[in-house]
GROMACS .gro file of C-alpha atoms in nm:
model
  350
    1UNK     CA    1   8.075   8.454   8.305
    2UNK     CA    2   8.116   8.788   8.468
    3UNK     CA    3   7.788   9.023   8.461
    4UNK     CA    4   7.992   9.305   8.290
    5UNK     CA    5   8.305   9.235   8.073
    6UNK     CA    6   8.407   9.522   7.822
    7UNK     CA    7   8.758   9.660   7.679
    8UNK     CA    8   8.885   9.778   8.039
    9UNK     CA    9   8.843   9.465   8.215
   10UNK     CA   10   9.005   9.272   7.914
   11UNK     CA   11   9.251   9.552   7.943
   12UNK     CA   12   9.347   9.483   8.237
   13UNK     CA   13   9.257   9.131   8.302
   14UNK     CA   14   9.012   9.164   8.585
   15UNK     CA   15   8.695   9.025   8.653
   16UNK     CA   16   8.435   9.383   8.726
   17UNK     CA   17   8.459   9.707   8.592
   18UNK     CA   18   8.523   9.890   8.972
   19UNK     CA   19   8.853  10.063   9.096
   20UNK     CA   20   8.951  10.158   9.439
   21UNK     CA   21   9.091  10.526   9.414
   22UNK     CA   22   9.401  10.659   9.516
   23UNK     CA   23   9.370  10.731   9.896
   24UNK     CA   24   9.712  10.834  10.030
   25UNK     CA   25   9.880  10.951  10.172
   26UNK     CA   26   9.876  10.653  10.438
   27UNK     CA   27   9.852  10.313  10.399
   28UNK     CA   28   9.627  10.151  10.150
   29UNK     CA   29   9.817   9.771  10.085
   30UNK     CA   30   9.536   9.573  10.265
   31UNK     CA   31   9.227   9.777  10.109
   32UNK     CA   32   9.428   9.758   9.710
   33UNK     CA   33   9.498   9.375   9.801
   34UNK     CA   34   9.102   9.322   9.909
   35UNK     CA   35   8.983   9.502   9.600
   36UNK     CA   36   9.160   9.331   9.356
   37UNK     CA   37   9.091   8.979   9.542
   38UNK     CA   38   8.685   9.059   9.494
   39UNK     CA   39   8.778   9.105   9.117
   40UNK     CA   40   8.810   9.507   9.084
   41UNK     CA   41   9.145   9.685   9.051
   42UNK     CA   42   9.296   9.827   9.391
   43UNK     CA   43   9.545  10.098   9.423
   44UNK     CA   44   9.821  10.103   9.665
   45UNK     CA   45   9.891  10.479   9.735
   46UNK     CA   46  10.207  10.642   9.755
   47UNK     CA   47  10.319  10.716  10.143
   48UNK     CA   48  10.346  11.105  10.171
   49UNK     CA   49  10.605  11.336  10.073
   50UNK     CA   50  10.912  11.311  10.333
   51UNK     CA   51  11.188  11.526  10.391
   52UNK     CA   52  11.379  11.206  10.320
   53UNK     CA   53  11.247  11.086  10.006
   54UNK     CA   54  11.455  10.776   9.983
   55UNK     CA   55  11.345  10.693  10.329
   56UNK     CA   56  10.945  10.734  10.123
   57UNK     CA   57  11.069  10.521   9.859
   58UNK     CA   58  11.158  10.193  10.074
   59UNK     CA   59  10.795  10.239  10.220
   60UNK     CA   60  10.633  10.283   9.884
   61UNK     CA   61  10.819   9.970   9.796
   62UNK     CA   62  10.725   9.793  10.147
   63UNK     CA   63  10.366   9.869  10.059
   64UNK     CA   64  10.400   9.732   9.718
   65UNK     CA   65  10.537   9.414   9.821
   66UNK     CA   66  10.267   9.389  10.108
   67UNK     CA   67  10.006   9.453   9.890
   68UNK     CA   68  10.136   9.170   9.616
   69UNK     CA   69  10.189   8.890   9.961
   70UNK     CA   70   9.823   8.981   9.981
   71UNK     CA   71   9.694   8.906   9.637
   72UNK     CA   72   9.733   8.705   9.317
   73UNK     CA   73   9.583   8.929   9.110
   74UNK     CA   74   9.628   9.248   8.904
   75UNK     CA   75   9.680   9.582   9.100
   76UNK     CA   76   9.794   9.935   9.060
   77UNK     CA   77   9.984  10.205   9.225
   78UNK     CA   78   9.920  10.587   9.241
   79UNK     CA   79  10.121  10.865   9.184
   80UNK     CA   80  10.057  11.206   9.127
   81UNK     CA   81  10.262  11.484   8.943
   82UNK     CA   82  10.332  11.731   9.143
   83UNK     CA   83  10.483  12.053   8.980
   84UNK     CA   84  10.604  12.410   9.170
   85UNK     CA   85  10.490  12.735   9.081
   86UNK     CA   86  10.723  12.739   8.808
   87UNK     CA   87  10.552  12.457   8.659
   88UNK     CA   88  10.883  12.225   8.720
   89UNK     CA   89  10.832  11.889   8.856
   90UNK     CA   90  10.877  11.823   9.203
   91UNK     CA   91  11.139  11.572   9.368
   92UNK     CA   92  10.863  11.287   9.520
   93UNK     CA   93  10.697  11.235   9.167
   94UNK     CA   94  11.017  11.137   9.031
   95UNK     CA   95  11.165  10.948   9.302
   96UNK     CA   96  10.828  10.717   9.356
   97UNK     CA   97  10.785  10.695   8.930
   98UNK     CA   98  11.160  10.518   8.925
   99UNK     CA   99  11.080  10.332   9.261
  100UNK     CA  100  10.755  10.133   9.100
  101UNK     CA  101  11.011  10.071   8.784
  102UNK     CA  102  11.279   9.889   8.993
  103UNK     CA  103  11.034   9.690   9.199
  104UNK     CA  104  10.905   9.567   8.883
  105UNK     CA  105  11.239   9.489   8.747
  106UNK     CA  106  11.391   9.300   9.012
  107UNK     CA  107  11.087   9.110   9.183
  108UNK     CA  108  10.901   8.862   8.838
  109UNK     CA  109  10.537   8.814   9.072
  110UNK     CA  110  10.559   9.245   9.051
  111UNK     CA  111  10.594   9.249   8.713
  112UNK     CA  112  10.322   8.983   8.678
  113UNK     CA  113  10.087   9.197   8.934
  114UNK     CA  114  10.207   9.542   8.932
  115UNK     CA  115  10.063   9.576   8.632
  116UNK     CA  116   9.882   9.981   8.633
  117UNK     CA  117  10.065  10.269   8.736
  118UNK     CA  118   9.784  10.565   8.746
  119UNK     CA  119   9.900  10.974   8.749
  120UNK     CA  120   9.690  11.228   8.863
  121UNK     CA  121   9.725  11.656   8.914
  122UNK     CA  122   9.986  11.766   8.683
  123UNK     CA  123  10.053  11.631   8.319
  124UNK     CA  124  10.305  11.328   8.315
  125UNK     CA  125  10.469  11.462   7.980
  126UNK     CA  126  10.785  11.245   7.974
  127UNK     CA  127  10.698  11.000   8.215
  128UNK     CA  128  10.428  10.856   7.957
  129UNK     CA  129  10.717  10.682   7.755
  130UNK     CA  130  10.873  10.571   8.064
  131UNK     CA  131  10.606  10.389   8.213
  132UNK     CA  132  10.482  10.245   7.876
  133UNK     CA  133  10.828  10.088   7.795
  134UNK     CA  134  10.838   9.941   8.186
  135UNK     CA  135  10.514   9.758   8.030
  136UNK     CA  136  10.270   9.858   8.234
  137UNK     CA  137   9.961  10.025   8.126
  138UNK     CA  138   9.924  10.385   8.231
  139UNK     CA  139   9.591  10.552   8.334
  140UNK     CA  140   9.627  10.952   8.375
  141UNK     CA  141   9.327  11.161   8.565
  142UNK     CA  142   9.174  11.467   8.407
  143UNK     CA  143   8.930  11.732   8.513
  144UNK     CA  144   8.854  11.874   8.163
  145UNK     CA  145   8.790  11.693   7.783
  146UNK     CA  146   9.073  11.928   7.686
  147UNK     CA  147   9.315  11.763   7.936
  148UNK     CA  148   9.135  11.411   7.862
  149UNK     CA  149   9.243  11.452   7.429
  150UNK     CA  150   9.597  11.562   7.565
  151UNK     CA  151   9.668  11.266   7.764
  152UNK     CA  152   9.498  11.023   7.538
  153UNK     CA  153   9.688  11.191   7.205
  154UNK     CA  154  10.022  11.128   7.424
  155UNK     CA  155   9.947  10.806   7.449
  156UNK     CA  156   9.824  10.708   7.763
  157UNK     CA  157   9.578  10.399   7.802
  158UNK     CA  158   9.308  10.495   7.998
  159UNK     CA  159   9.159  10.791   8.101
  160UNK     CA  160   8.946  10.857   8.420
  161UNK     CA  161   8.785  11.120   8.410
  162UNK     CA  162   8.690  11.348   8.776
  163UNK     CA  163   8.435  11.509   8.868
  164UNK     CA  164   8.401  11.794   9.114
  165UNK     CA  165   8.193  11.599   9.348
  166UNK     CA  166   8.531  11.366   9.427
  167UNK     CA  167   8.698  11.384   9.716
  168UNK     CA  168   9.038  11.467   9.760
  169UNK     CA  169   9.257  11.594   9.524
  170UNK     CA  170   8.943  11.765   9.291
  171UNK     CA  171   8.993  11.905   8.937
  172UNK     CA  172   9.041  12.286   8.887
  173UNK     CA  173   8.735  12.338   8.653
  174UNK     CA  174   8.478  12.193   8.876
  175UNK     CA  175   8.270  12.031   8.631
  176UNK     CA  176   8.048  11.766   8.755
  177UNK     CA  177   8.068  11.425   8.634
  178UNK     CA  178   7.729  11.417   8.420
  179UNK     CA  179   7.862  11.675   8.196
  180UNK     CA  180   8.241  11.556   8.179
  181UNK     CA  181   8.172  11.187   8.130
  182UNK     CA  182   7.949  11.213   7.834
  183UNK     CA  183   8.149  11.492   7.694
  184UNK     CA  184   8.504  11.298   7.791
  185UNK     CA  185   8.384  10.963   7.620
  186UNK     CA  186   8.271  11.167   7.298
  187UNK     CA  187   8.589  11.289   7.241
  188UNK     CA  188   8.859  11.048   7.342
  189UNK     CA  189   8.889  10.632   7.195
  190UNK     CA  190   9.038  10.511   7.485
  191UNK     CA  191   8.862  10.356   7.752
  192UNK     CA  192   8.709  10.573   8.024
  193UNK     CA  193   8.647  10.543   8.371
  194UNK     CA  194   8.413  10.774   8.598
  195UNK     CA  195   8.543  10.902   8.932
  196UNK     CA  196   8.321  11.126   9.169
  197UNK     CA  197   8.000  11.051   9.334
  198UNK     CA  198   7.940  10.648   9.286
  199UNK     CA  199   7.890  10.441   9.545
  200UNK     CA  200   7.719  10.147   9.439
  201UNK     CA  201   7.527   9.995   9.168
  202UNK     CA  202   7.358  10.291   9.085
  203UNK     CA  203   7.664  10.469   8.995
  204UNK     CA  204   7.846  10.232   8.772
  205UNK     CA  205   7.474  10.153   8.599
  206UNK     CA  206   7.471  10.541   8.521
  207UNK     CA  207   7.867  10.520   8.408
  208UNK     CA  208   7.805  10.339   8.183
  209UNK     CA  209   7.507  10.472   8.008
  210UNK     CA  210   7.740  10.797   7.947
  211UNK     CA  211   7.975  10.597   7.770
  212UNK     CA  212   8.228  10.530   8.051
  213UNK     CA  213   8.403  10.182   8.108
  214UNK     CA  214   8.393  10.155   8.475
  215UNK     CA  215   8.404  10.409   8.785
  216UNK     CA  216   8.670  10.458   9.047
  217UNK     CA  217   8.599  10.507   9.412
  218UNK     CA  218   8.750  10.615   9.715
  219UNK     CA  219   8.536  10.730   9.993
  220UNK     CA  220   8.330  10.412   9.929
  221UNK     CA  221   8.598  10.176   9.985
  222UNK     CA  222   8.739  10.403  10.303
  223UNK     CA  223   8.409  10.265  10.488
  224UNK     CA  224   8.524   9.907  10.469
  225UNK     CA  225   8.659   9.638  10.757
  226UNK     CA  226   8.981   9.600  10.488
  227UNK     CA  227   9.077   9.931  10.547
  228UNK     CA  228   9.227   9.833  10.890
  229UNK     CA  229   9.512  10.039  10.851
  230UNK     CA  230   9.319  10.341  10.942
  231UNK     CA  231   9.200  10.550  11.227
  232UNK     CA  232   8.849  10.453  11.336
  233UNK     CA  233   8.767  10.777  11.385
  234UNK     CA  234   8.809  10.880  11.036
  235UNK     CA  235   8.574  10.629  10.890
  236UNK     CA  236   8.336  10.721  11.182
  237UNK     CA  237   8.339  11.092  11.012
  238UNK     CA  238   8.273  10.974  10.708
  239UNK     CA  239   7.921  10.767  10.785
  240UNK     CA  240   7.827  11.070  11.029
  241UNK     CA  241   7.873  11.331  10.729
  242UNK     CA  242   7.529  11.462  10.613
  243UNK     CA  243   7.466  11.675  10.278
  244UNK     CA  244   7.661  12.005  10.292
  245UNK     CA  245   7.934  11.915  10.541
  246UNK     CA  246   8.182  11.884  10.257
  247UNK     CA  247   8.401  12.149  10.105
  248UNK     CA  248   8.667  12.240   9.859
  249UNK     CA  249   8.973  12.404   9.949
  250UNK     CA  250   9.295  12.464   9.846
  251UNK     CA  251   9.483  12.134   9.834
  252UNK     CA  252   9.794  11.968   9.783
  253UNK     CA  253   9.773  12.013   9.347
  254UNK     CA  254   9.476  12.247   9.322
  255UNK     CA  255   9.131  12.216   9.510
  256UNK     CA  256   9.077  11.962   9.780
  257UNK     CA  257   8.755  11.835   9.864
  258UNK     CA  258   8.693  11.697  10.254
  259UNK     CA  259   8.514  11.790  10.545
  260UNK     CA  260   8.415  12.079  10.750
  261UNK     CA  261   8.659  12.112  10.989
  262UNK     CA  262   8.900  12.361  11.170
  263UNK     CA  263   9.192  12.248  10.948
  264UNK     CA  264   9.007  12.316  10.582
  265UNK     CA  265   8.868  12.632  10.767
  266UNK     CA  266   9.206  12.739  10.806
  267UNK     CA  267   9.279  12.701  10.470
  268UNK     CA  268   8.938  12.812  10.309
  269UNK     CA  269   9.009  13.132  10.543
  270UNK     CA  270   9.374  13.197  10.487
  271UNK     CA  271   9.523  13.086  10.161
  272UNK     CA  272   9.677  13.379  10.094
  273UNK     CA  273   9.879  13.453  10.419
  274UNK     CA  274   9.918  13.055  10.406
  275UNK     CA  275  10.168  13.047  10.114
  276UNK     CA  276  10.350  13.382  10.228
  277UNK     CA  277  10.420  13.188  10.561
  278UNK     CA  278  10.558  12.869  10.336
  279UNK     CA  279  10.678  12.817  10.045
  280UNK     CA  280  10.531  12.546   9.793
  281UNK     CA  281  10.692  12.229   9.906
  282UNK     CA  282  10.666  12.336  10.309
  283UNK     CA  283  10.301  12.403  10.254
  284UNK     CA  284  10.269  12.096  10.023
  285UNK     CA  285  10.440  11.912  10.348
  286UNK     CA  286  10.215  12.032  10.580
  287UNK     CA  287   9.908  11.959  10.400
  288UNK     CA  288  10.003  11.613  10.333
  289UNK     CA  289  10.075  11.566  10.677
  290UNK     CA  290   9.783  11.681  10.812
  291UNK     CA  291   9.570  11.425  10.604
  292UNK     CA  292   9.818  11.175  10.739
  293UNK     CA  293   9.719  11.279  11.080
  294UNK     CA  294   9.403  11.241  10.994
  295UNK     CA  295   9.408  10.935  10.879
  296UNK     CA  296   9.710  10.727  11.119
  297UNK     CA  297   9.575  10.984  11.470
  298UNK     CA  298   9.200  10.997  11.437
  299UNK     CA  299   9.268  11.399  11.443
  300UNK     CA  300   8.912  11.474  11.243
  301UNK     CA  301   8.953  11.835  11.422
  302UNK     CA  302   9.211  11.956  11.298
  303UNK     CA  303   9.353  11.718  11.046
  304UNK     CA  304   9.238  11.695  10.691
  305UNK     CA  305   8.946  11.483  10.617
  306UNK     CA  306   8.939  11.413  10.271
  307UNK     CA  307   8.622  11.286  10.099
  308UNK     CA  308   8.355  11.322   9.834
  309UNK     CA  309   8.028  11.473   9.869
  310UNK     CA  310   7.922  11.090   9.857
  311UNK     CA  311   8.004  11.045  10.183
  312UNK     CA  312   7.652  11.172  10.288
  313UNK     CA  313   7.512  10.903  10.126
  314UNK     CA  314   7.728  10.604  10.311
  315UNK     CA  315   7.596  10.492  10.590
  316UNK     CA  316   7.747  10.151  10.645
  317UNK     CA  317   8.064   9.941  10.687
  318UNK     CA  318   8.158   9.724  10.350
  319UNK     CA  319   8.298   9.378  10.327
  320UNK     CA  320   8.460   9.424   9.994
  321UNK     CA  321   8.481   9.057   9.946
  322UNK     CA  322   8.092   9.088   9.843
  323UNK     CA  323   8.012   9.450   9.782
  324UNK     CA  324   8.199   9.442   9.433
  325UNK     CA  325   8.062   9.170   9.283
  326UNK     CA  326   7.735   9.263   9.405
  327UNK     CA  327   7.823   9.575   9.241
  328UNK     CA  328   7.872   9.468   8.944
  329UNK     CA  329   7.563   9.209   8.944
  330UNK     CA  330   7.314   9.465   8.982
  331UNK     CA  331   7.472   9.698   8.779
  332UNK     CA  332   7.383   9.439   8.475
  333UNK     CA  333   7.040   9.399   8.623
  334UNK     CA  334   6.958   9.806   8.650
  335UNK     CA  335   7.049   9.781   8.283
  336UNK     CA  336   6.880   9.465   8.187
  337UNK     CA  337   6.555   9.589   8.346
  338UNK     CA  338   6.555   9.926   8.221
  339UNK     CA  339   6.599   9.770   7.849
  340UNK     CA  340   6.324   9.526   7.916
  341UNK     CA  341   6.111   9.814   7.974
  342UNK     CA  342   6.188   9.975   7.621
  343UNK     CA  343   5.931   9.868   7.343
  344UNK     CA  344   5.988   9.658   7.095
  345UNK     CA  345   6.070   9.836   6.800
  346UNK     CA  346   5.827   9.832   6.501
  347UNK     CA  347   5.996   9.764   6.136
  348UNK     CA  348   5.959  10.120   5.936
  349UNK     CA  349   5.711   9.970   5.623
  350UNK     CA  350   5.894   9.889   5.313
   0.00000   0.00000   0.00000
């Protein structure tokens, strides 16, 4: 028996209530493929946005299959929406949507694993039919309640729910996960998961006392020996972040949160001139590839860095293998022992 079973893990079929985020746009195969082997849900990322998107699409699907050689169980893939300034959708979202679709329907062990396609940043309006008759089960992020009753009223299946504290790609309102969560699990029946700020058992404990069905996490997971893939350096500037050396800028979709550093300084200093220099998709480009720097170079300078505030708080190297059922284990016992504490209550007389 698993410490903590509930409608998302029966949802799902997996054995602890704990995602690995989105963390593109590099490689993520190995760290999805580690998560879900421990009994969470990992996320293989989608690779970028190339001038050749077709070129993007056979390494989205490389990734896919690398990440299913890997594993036997359950994992998911993440895509985000992006739109232009005239709200249209652009190219990439499109191209990587239809690529998950086709790996599913020509390869059975995808559509037996591939089995969660989440969508972040802009609203996936027509896509939601799409990816519910593929049959797979569709989680959309949201920064707001209001954006959390839209996507649940068009039908997604799970929402999770950001705070501002995240890293990466941040939600516009910048409200912190202790007011969203409780508010978001008031108002929507779907199940909910909490991403922004957890790190360990501590975290998902306090999830799901405000009514939330599991968290996601990213800069946790980053810090692990299965993210291989990865520049050294870049998980090295994540343990040696302290409080404060975080900060929001404009991103890829809408705020970005990461480090300090001479690239977000260039973009916290000139976001104006920035986008008279490009236009949407060259700047989206750029950005992008500056986080892949980041991430494939070691560039911490002037590459983007992109974490939560959380990192501050990490100060180790995981082996996933027994961090998330560890996780989850003293998760139950946080709550356990904080209901043993509660008195036993007294009948009201008769």
């Amino acid at each position: 028996m698993h410490p903590i079973t509930n409608r998302y893990t029966r949802l799902i079929g997996i054995d602890h209530p704990i995602v690995q985020e989105g963390l593109g746009p590099f490689r993520t195969p190995k760290l999805a493929a580690a998560v879900s082997n421990a009994g969470g849900l990992g996320t293989v990322s989608m690779p970028g946005m190339p001038t050749d998107l077709e070129a993007g699409a056979r390494t989205f699907r490389e990734h896919i299959e690398e990440c299913a050689s890997l594993t036997g169980n359950p994992f998911a893939v993440n895509i985000p929406v992006g739109v232009d300034g005239n709200g249209v959708v652009l190219p990439f979202t499109d191209v990587y949507i239809r690529t998950v679709l086709e790996a599913r329907r020509s390869d059975s062990v995808l559509t037996d694993q591939l089995t969660v396609l989440t969508t972040s940043a802009g609203f996936p309006g027509d896509y939601i039919g799409l990816i519910k008759d593929a049959g797979l089960i569709h989680q959309h992020k949201v920064g707001s309640t209001r954006q959390a009753v839209k996507a649940a009223d068009a039908g997604v299946d799970v929402v999770i729910a950001a705070g501002f504290e995240m890293g990466g790609h941040a939600p516009s309102k910048a409200v912190h996960s202790y007011v969203l969560i409780p508010s978001v699990t008031e108002a929507v029946d779907i199940p909910v998961l909490l991403t922004g700020g957890a790190r360990d058992a501590r975290g998902l404990a306090s999830a799901l006392a405000m009514g939330a069905d599991g968290v996601a996490m990213g800069t946790r997971f980053i810090a692990s020996t299965a993210n291989s893939d990865w520049h050294p350096a870049y998980i090295q500037a994540i343990l040696g972040a302290g409080e404060g050396d975080d900060v929001a800028f404009d991103g890829v979709y809408g705020p970005c949160r990461g480090l300090r550093n001479a690239a977000s300084k260039m973009l916290t200093d000139h976001q104006e001139s920035a986008g008279e220099i490009l236009d949407t998709v060259e700047l989206t480009r750029w950005k992008i590839e500056s986080m892949q720097r980041a991430q494939t170079d070691g560039d911490v300078t002037d590459g983007l860095v992109l974490t939560g505030q959380v990192a501050s708080a990490i100060n180790d190297i995981i082996e996933i293998a027994e961090f998330v059922p560890r996780m989850a284990s003293e998760a139950a016992d946080i709550l356990r022992r904080l209901a043993s504490a509660l008195p036993t209550p007294v009948p009201a007389p008769v």
